XYZ file of C-alpha atoms in Angstrom:
583
model
C 7.942 25.460 1.337
C 9.570 26.204 -2.017
C 10.413 23.874 -4.851
C 11.669 24.644 -8.335
C 10.395 22.947 -11.459
C 11.802 23.474 -14.924
C 9.910 23.117 -18.193
C 11.881 24.200 -21.242
C 10.172 26.349 -23.858
C 10.288 25.002 -27.407
C 11.102 21.571 -28.808
C 12.364 18.845 -26.507
C 14.187 16.576 -28.853
C 13.686 -15.603 6.921
C 14.281 -16.610 9.299
C 15.944 -19.768 7.934
C 16.787 -23.007 9.705
C 19.981 -22.962 11.713
C 20.002 -19.190 12.148
C 21.196 -18.491 8.604
C 20.876 -14.992 7.212
C 17.837 -14.947 4.885
C 18.514 -13.990 1.259
C 18.197 -10.282 0.593
C 15.514 -8.864 -1.677
C 16.892 -7.322 -4.853
C 15.155 -3.979 -5.570
C 16.349 -3.997 -9.167
C 15.470 -7.599 -10.084
C 12.476 -8.699 -7.986
C 12.198 -12.465 -7.609
C 9.099 -14.298 -8.728
C 7.642 -17.804 -8.747
C 8.951 -19.760 -11.776
C 6.357 -21.422 -13.951
C 3.522 -19.173 -12.790
C 1.820 -16.120 -14.303
C -1.133 -14.096 -12.987
C -3.611 -13.053 -15.687
C -6.482 -10.570 -15.410
C -9.023 -11.117 -18.171
C -11.251 -8.220 -19.133
C -14.459 -8.027 -17.131
C -16.582 -8.662 -20.215
C -14.831 -11.926 -21.119
C -16.943 -15.017 -20.384
C -14.861 -18.048 -19.413
C -15.834 -21.716 -19.382
C -15.554 -22.571 -15.673
C -16.355 -26.262 -16.154
C -13.501 -26.644 -18.620
C -11.170 -24.675 -16.355
C -11.871 -27.063 -13.484
C -10.430 -30.043 -15.405
C -7.306 -31.504 -13.846
C -5.771 -32.064 -17.286
C -5.824 -29.756 -20.293
C -7.759 -26.905 -18.655
C -9.186 -24.492 -21.227
C -10.809 -21.074 -20.994
C -13.308 -21.485 -23.840
C -11.771 -18.484 -25.644
C -10.000 -19.605 -28.814
C -7.078 -17.151 -28.839
C -6.354 -17.780 -25.155
C -6.627 -21.538 -25.507
C -4.025 -21.431 -28.288
C -1.698 -19.789 -25.783
C -2.571 -22.546 -23.302
C -1.341 -25.102 -25.803
C 1.751 -23.094 -26.726
C 2.875 -22.686 -23.116
C 1.589 -26.068 -21.896
C -0.671 -24.696 -19.176
C -1.003 -27.399 -16.519
C -3.204 -25.848 -13.837
C -5.566 -22.863 -13.617
C -6.864 -21.449 -10.321
C -8.964 -18.413 -9.485
C -7.031 -16.023 -7.233
C -10.095 -14.509 -5.545
C -13.384 -15.943 -4.330
C -15.585 -13.382 -6.151
C -17.631 -15.733 -8.395
C -18.749 -13.371 -11.147
C -18.712 -9.777 -12.324
C -20.890 -7.516 -10.189
C -24.210 -6.706 -11.787
C -24.115 -3.271 -10.140
C -20.972 -1.141 -9.858
C -19.568 -0.857 -6.340
C -17.990 2.461 -5.388
C -15.265 2.647 -2.755
C -13.790 5.742 -1.197
C -10.058 6.186 -1.655
C -7.914 9.082 -0.384
C -8.331 10.885 -3.718
C -12.094 10.340 -3.921
C -14.526 7.619 -4.959
C -13.539 5.027 -7.543
C -15.314 1.997 -8.911
C -14.061 -1.056 -7.021
C -12.107 -3.326 -9.370
C -13.802 -6.617 -10.219
C -11.680 -9.524 -8.993
C -13.618 -12.398 -10.593
C -11.513 -12.758 -13.749
C -8.026 -12.996 -12.198
C -6.372 -16.406 -12.577
C -3.142 -18.077 -11.567
C -1.720 -20.100 -14.471
C 0.884 -22.791 -13.828
C 2.803 -23.978 -16.867
C 5.782 -25.984 -18.012
C 8.976 -24.980 -16.251
C 10.739 -24.750 -19.608
C 8.670 -21.742 -20.693
C 9.756 -18.165 -20.054
C 7.632 -16.138 -17.631
C 8.525 -12.949 -19.516
C 7.550 -14.375 -22.915
C 4.295 -15.720 -21.536
C 3.397 -12.362 -20.008
C 4.125 -10.636 -23.308
C 2.014 -13.136 -25.256
C -0.973 -12.884 -22.926
C -0.879 -9.076 -22.754
C -1.034 -8.958 -26.555
C -4.300 -10.927 -26.499
C -7.345 -8.591 -26.746
C -9.177 -10.563 -24.038
C -6.501 -9.836 -21.404
C -6.351 -6.684 -19.290
C -2.903 -7.421 -17.848
C -0.522 -10.235 -16.941
C 2.280 -10.220 -14.389
C 4.698 -12.483 -12.501
C 3.733 -13.974 -9.148
C 6.363 -12.007 -7.230
C 7.872 -13.438 -4.077
C 7.569 -11.639 -0.754
C 9.763 -12.159 2.263
C 9.164 -11.618 5.954
C 10.979 -8.535 7.216
C 12.901 -9.898 10.188
C 16.648 -10.204 10.625
C 18.647 -12.542 12.931
C 16.999 -13.385 16.284
C 18.509 -11.895 19.430
C 18.775 -13.583 22.816
C 15.463 -14.013 24.675
C 14.358 -10.879 26.580
C 11.132 -11.772 28.267
C 10.636 -8.615 30.293
C 12.287 -5.921 28.218
C 9.560 -4.593 25.934
C 11.022 -1.124 25.611
C 8.894 -0.355 22.565
C 5.745 0.205 24.638
C 7.226 3.271 26.361
C 8.707 4.502 23.079
C 5.245 4.805 21.500
C 3.598 6.025 24.745
C 1.433 2.898 24.999
C 1.108 2.969 28.819
C -0.610 6.369 28.591
C -2.848 4.993 25.851
C -3.763 2.031 28.074
C -5.127 4.451 30.673
C -7.916 5.124 28.160
C -8.135 1.934 26.101
C -6.456 -1.447 25.943
C -8.600 -2.544 23.015
C -11.480 -5.023 22.913
C -12.849 -7.912 20.899
C -14.624 -5.625 18.415
C -11.290 -5.139 16.656
C -9.865 -7.893 14.450
C -6.267 -7.688 13.244
C -5.529 -9.761 10.139
C -1.980 -11.102 10.521
C -0.942 -11.857 6.914
C 2.248 -13.786 7.542
C 3.693 -17.269 8.208
C 0.683 -18.270 10.311
C 0.198 -18.025 14.070
C 0.758 -20.535 16.886
C -2.857 -20.298 17.995
C -2.221 -22.535 21.041
C 0.420 -20.197 22.505
C -0.649 -19.297 26.078
C -0.143 -15.595 25.369
C -2.216 -15.703 22.156
C -4.883 -18.408 22.489
C -7.441 -16.193 24.236
C -7.196 -13.580 21.438
C -7.402 -15.889 18.414
C -10.254 -14.920 16.081
C -12.946 -17.554 15.661
C -15.256 -17.747 12.666
C -18.308 -18.816 14.653
C -20.423 -19.685 11.600
C -17.865 -22.344 10.688
C -17.160 -23.321 14.301
C -20.832 -24.191 14.858
C -21.365 -25.424 11.288
C -21.053 -28.786 9.599
C -17.658 -30.333 8.877
C -16.631 -30.097 5.245
C -19.224 -27.414 4.455
C -18.680 -23.752 3.595
C -21.265 -22.654 6.167
C -20.765 -18.899 5.742
C -20.451 -19.025 1.953
C -17.162 -17.115 1.794
C -15.452 -19.630 -0.493
C -13.421 -21.344 2.265
C -14.480 -24.570 3.969
C -14.178 -24.827 7.780
C -12.043 -21.672 8.032
C -12.499 -21.511 11.798
C -9.308 -19.574 12.638
C -8.446 -18.175 9.207
C -6.806 -19.915 6.259
C -3.540 -21.438 5.096
C -2.855 -20.605 1.423
C 0.408 -22.573 1.469
C -1.279 -25.933 2.132
C -4.727 -24.740 1.000
C -6.406 -25.839 4.206
C -7.965 -24.431 7.368
C -4.940 -24.855 9.661
C -2.946 -21.579 9.544
C -0.437 -22.693 12.156
C 3.051 -21.210 12.156
C 5.985 -23.339 10.962
C 8.453 -20.443 10.885
C 7.985 -18.189 13.999
C 7.700 -14.836 12.245
C 3.894 -14.646 12.236
C 3.650 -15.723 15.876
C 6.143 -13.026 16.852
C 4.237 -10.373 14.864
C 0.896 -11.456 16.349
C 2.240 -11.146 19.905
C 3.530 -7.639 19.287
C 0.173 -6.497 17.960
C -2.222 -8.348 20.261
C -0.596 -10.662 22.792
C -2.969 -11.106 25.749
C -2.384 -8.322 28.279
C -2.571 -8.305 32.066
C -2.710 -12.118 32.303
C 0.345 -12.569 34.521
C 2.448 -14.439 31.939
C 4.884 -13.664 29.164
C 4.584 -10.432 27.215
C 1.908 -7.820 26.553
C 0.718 -6.876 23.093
C 0.080 -3.237 22.242
C -3.584 -4.226 22.066
C -4.493 -6.492 24.978
C -7.790 -7.883 23.691
C -8.068 -7.475 19.914
C -8.706 -10.636 17.953
C -5.950 -12.184 15.811
C -7.041 -13.484 12.391
C -4.364 -15.905 11.225
C -3.778 -15.742 7.458
C -0.860 -17.923 6.384
C 0.705 -16.851 3.079
C 4.439 -17.344 3.730
C 6.139 -20.742 3.765
C 8.423 -22.054 6.492
C 11.324 -20.372 4.665
C 9.603 -16.973 4.993
C 8.783 -16.670 1.290
C 5.381 -16.517 -0.357
C 3.834 -15.383 -3.612
C 1.769 -12.366 -4.466
C -1.373 -14.186 -5.503
C -1.690 -15.854 -2.079
C -1.043 -12.569 -0.282
C -3.604 -10.769 -2.441
C -6.123 -13.510 -1.686
C -5.464 -13.090 2.038
C -5.947 -9.326 1.746
C -9.321 -9.905 0.115
C -10.210 -12.484 2.788
C -9.324 -10.113 5.638
C -11.313 -7.260 4.123
C -14.341 -9.476 3.467
C -14.396 -11.321 6.802
C -14.371 -8.530 9.353
C -10.747 -7.480 9.852
C -10.663 -3.830 10.947
C -6.853 -3.678 10.704
C -4.507 -5.798 8.630
C -0.774 -6.140 9.183
C 1.604 -7.104 6.370
C 5.094 -7.540 7.806
C 6.357 -8.591 4.394
C 7.312 -6.956 1.127
C 8.716 -7.056 -2.374
C 10.261 -4.539 -4.752
C 8.052 -5.861 -7.558
C 4.884 -3.842 -8.204
C 1.709 -5.840 -8.817
C -1.648 -4.668 -10.133
C -3.226 -7.760 -8.556
C -1.966 -6.705 -5.126
C -2.956 -3.095 -5.716
C -6.487 -4.115 -6.727
C -6.944 -6.307 -3.656
C -5.733 -3.580 -1.303
C -7.957 -0.991 -2.998
C -11.032 -3.161 -2.499
C -10.155 -3.813 1.173
C -9.322 -0.166 1.909
C -12.916 0.812 2.652
C -13.288 -1.662 5.512
C -9.755 -2.192 6.813
C -6.831 0.022 7.810
C -3.808 -1.450 6.055
C -0.377 -1.402 7.732
C 2.841 -2.761 6.188
C 6.579 -2.902 6.811
C 8.882 -0.536 4.905
C 11.649 -3.149 4.491
C 15.101 -3.839 5.850
C 17.481 -3.001 2.978
C 18.465 0.437 4.314
C 17.234 1.990 1.041
C 15.365 5.234 0.578
C 12.026 5.029 -1.197
C 13.313 7.066 -4.144
C 12.961 8.087 -6.875
C 16.589 8.647 -7.749
C 19.625 8.077 -5.574
C 19.563 7.830 -1.780
C 21.902 9.979 0.351
C 24.425 7.095 0.209
C 24.192 7.245 -3.626
C 22.484 3.869 -3.978
C 19.337 4.100 -6.036
C 16.148 4.023 -4.026
C 13.196 1.783 -4.705
C 9.716 1.540 -3.168
C 8.880 -1.543 -1.108
C 5.371 -2.850 -1.767
C 2.801 -2.881 -0.308
C 4.142 -0.438 2.307
C 4.835 2.238 -0.326
C 1.273 2.414 -1.656
C -0.211 5.785 -0.779
C -3.217 4.329 1.066
C -1.197 1.725 3.023
C 0.532 2.950 6.185
C 4.188 2.129 5.528
C 6.104 1.713 8.809
C 9.800 2.477 9.182
C 11.917 1.426 12.171
C 12.610 4.832 13.711
C 15.453 3.492 15.839
C 17.200 1.833 12.882
C 17.344 4.616 10.305
C 20.468 6.329 9.059
C 23.807 5.213 7.598
C 24.172 2.188 9.893
C 20.489 1.299 10.169
C 18.621 -1.545 8.490
C 15.322 0.244 7.965
C 14.176 1.459 4.571
C 13.134 5.090 4.820
C 11.310 7.906 3.068
C 13.858 10.608 2.323
C 11.121 13.159 1.511
C 9.149 12.526 4.678
C 5.479 11.512 4.837
C 4.140 14.719 3.285
C 6.114 14.807 0.038
C 6.563 12.304 -2.763
C 8.664 12.321 -5.897
C 6.389 9.699 -7.442
C 3.302 10.648 -9.412
C 1.628 7.705 -7.627
C 2.357 9.381 -4.280
C 4.434 6.540 -2.817
C 5.345 7.145 0.843
C 6.327 5.486 4.093
C 4.417 7.476 6.700
C 4.966 6.130 10.238
C 7.944 5.282 12.466
C 7.957 2.791 15.317
C 10.598 0.794 17.226
C 12.127 -2.092 15.297
C 15.215 -3.306 17.193
C 15.210 -5.652 20.169
C 11.443 -6.266 20.168
C 10.480 -9.112 22.499
C 7.410 -11.168 21.668
C 5.897 -14.634 21.379
C 7.505 -17.600 19.628
C 5.953 -20.977 18.735
C 5.573 -23.705 21.375
C 5.088 -21.218 24.194
C 8.401 -19.450 23.670
C 9.547 -15.818 23.629
C 12.343 -14.152 21.678
C 13.578 -10.742 20.623
C 13.835 -9.853 16.925
C 14.826 -6.857 14.818
C 13.125 -5.512 11.721
C 10.430 -3.306 10.271
C 8.335 -6.479 10.606
C 8.360 -5.716 14.323
C 7.654 -1.994 13.891
C 4.570 -2.581 11.742
C 2.471 -4.592 14.272
C 3.217 -2.024 16.968
C 1.327 0.458 14.799
C -1.378 -2.079 13.882
C -2.037 -2.888 17.542
C -2.102 0.793 18.489
C -4.602 1.540 15.723
C -6.864 -1.283 16.963
C -6.860 0.259 20.443
C -7.611 3.761 19.210
C -10.453 2.553 16.973
C -12.262 1.314 20.104
C -12.112 4.727 21.739
C -12.073 7.130 18.805
C -15.166 8.989 17.649
C -16.005 7.832 14.093
C -13.818 9.754 11.649
C -12.641 9.104 8.120
C -9.705 6.793 7.530
C -7.915 9.697 5.855
C -8.267 11.985 8.887
C -7.189 9.128 11.145
C -4.052 8.754 9.015
C -3.377 12.477 9.271
C -3.552 12.310 13.081
C -1.146 9.368 13.206
C 1.357 11.011 10.886
C 1.196 14.372 12.627
C 2.011 12.648 15.927
C 5.066 10.793 14.639
C 8.547 11.970 15.564
C 11.310 9.443 16.092
C 8.389 7.098 16.796
C 4.622 7.427 16.629
C 2.989 8.651 19.845
C -0.146 6.534 20.228
C -1.565 8.464 23.164
C -1.146 11.856 21.488
C -2.809 10.406 18.390
C -5.755 9.377 20.562
C -6.293 12.783 22.164
C -5.248 14.984 19.239
C -7.796 17.306 17.702
C -8.119 17.575 13.938
C -4.775 18.754 12.543
C -4.354 21.867 10.451
C -4.250 21.417 6.677
C -0.829 20.556 5.269
C -0.841 21.401 1.574
C 1.826 20.054 -0.725
C 2.488 20.691 -4.414
C 2.081 17.510 -6.479
C 2.397 18.545 -10.123
C 1.248 20.956 -12.790
C -0.104 20.389 -16.278
C 0.300 22.591 -19.345
C -2.681 22.581 -21.723
C -2.170 24.184 -25.147
C -5.409 23.517 -26.987
C -6.164 26.957 -28.470
C -6.846 27.209 -32.211
C -3.294 28.368 -32.954
C -1.639 25.906 -30.557
C 0.009 22.605 -31.487
C -1.413 20.626 -28.530
C 1.957 19.107 -27.617
C 1.709 19.776 -23.869
C 4.502 22.379 -23.943
C 4.579 26.157 -23.835
C 5.575 27.525 -27.255
C 5.919 31.062 -28.610
C 2.589 32.630 -29.552
C 0.470 30.112 -27.658
C -2.209 30.694 -25.068
C -1.805 28.018 -22.418
C -3.718 26.876 -19.382
C -2.035 25.757 -16.166
C -3.610 23.197 -13.825
C -1.948 22.815 -10.443
C -2.541 19.698 -8.352
C -2.215 19.998 -4.580
C -2.423 17.246 -1.937
C -3.584 17.766 1.630
C -1.705 15.691 4.227
C -3.474 17.288 7.190
C -6.982 18.234 8.278
C -9.749 19.638 6.099
C -8.626 22.541 3.870
C -11.310 25.118 3.127
C -11.378 27.025 -0.179
C -7.901 26.389 -1.566
C -6.811 28.946 -4.166
C -3.825 29.343 -6.482
C -2.210 32.603 -7.635
C 0.520 33.099 -10.239
C 2.964 36.022 -10.581
C 6.143 36.747 -12.510
C 9.237 35.765 -10.555
C 11.409 38.565 -9.222
C 13.382 40.306 -11.969
C 11.627 38.325 -14.733
C 11.009 40.166 -18.030
C 7.249 40.795 -17.931
C 7.098 41.261 -21.734
C 7.902 37.573 -22.238
C 4.308 36.607 -21.459
C 0.931 37.956 -20.365
C -0.851 36.643 -17.292
C -4.434 36.760 -18.542
C -5.937 34.904 -15.564
C -3.597 34.909 -12.579
C -5.856 33.571 -9.834
C -7.903 30.396 -9.740
C -10.008 28.363 -7.349
C -9.076 24.755 -6.522
C -11.770 24.021 -3.916
C -12.113 22.253 -0.583
C -9.581 19.465 -0.072
C -10.221 16.801 2.565
C -7.526 14.832 4.413
C -5.245 12.740 2.214
C -6.932 13.731 -0.996
C -5.722 15.844 -3.891
C -7.413 18.294 -6.234
C -6.532 20.586 -9.128
C -7.858 23.817 -10.644
C -8.722 22.065 -13.904
C -12.167 23.691 -13.927
C -10.721 27.156 -13.252
C -7.302 27.284 -14.932
C -4.559 29.886 -14.829
C -4.266 31.352 -18.346
C -1.019 32.673 -19.855
C -0.151 34.017 -23.302
C 3.436 33.365 -24.405
C 4.827 36.245 -26.476
C 5.132 35.334 -30.140
C 8.588 36.876 -30.548
C 10.241 35.006 -27.675
C 13.364 32.994 -28.492
C 13.325 29.219 -28.618
C 14.409 27.564 -25.347
C 13.911 30.855 -23.481
C 12.785 30.153 -19.941
C 10.215 32.240 -18.053
C 10.059 32.129 -14.269
C 6.840 32.332 -12.254
C 6.003 32.197 -8.556
C 2.911 30.230 -7.614
C 1.141 30.630 -4.265
C -1.442 28.204 -2.911
C -3.412 28.748 0.276
C -6.556 27.755 2.083
C -8.864 30.051 4.033
C -7.344 30.986 7.367
C -3.936 29.429 6.737
C -0.699 30.803 5.402
C 0.071 30.119 1.792
C 2.929 28.025 0.518
C 4.747 28.696 -2.709
C 6.478 26.847 -5.472
C 8.513 28.137 -8.368
C 8.002 27.032 -11.960
C 9.913 27.835 -15.113
C 8.182 27.686 -18.489
């Protein structure tokens, strides 16, 4: 694999009622809830919770913030997450790139204010306050389905496409797996779903009107409804019921359809209204709920082109306990950056684009005439420094599943592709020897062609390492250097190369640097041409920061003169890959 990088030497001057087509998401101007802003106060800020609970004139007990409350006529204040206070002891969670301190969620609030005020101005004002870590809009998400097809009760072609029947020979799933369906709710009385509906037994056997399990939600027997703020997450749209049936409709019961997982439990988490729209704060709350209440897999057949730190924080906290699966979107756009093959500009769909969320494309609906968003670089490359990717493909057209009131219909969309993957993961987790989430991801991705092969994922051994160049950093901190992050004449520079491993464990990764063919070797001196990066586990990245490549740039070289180098990276026992850089 070869890629060229150039660094110049010298100065760089819903399904809607009546079958209407749902409104399309705009990747360039993401929609958000008017009159609402999400604010994260710094962890050290102490707020007056009694004053915040007032139904009129809520105040935070922080003078500068309360002045903003008056200016913007704040009407209501609600905590987004149930975490009551800052943790007294730091909690570490393992992410693909290593351990990080889990973000505290206790100081994130949803502020509702006068409709005459500007969301943008309010965000700017709050972010300028020293007590605020960040503020952002409450972006709207939309379910990822398109127009319903005619009913097709017996034509579930997607099972064969992902090799589910072979998987079922080994595992059809069991009740140890809980799939959080974060959607429009679920018809939990549907005859093909009722047996698999998750029950919170502490609340089921507890007292009415009491939070028996202490999770911040009263009588949440089957999940929660953030739209009505009650314990009845029933479906008034159809999308969530359809998604739930694809993932975990009851199998081998002689009626209706079969889910990919026959016996996994369905946790109903209603965050989208009857129109198919919902806001980010509710979805983030549902993510936290799923991760805290036993969901082993969560499915988000929804998305937005607006990035949210609130959403990212919630998903990061839940990552350690839950495999997160999300739809890639139905706009036919590439993930970007830059233009797509059709010359439209790409844009990542969140949360599917996040590097630790499995973003699912509809493999049968990609290409010039397809509806599926897609990753033009593939799952093992990313043009984003954040590593945004869609990793998996599954069927998305003509998917037959459950509908409310005992019905069945066929729908199209990446919303349908995502629960196929979620249900397959739930099955494999029953059978699979305990492995890291990152290695599990690598197995899934390495067994994805036009569609993911669930059976081959189950039986696959650990894949070989797949190393990919991420970036390189120039460090010019010598006594005679100007520390501007560029290679200048007469400077001694260090080079740190960052590599990401998309496959199995990579042992003893090294980096070597040489002059490119035909390059003038008097233009620089390679003082240290080889360096050690280290062992790189699945879906993590590492650099040679502790053992840099060292180059001296000749002091008589002309300004804007470019110098070409070849860089080789390899792990023990595997062939190296190369990238070209120009300094």
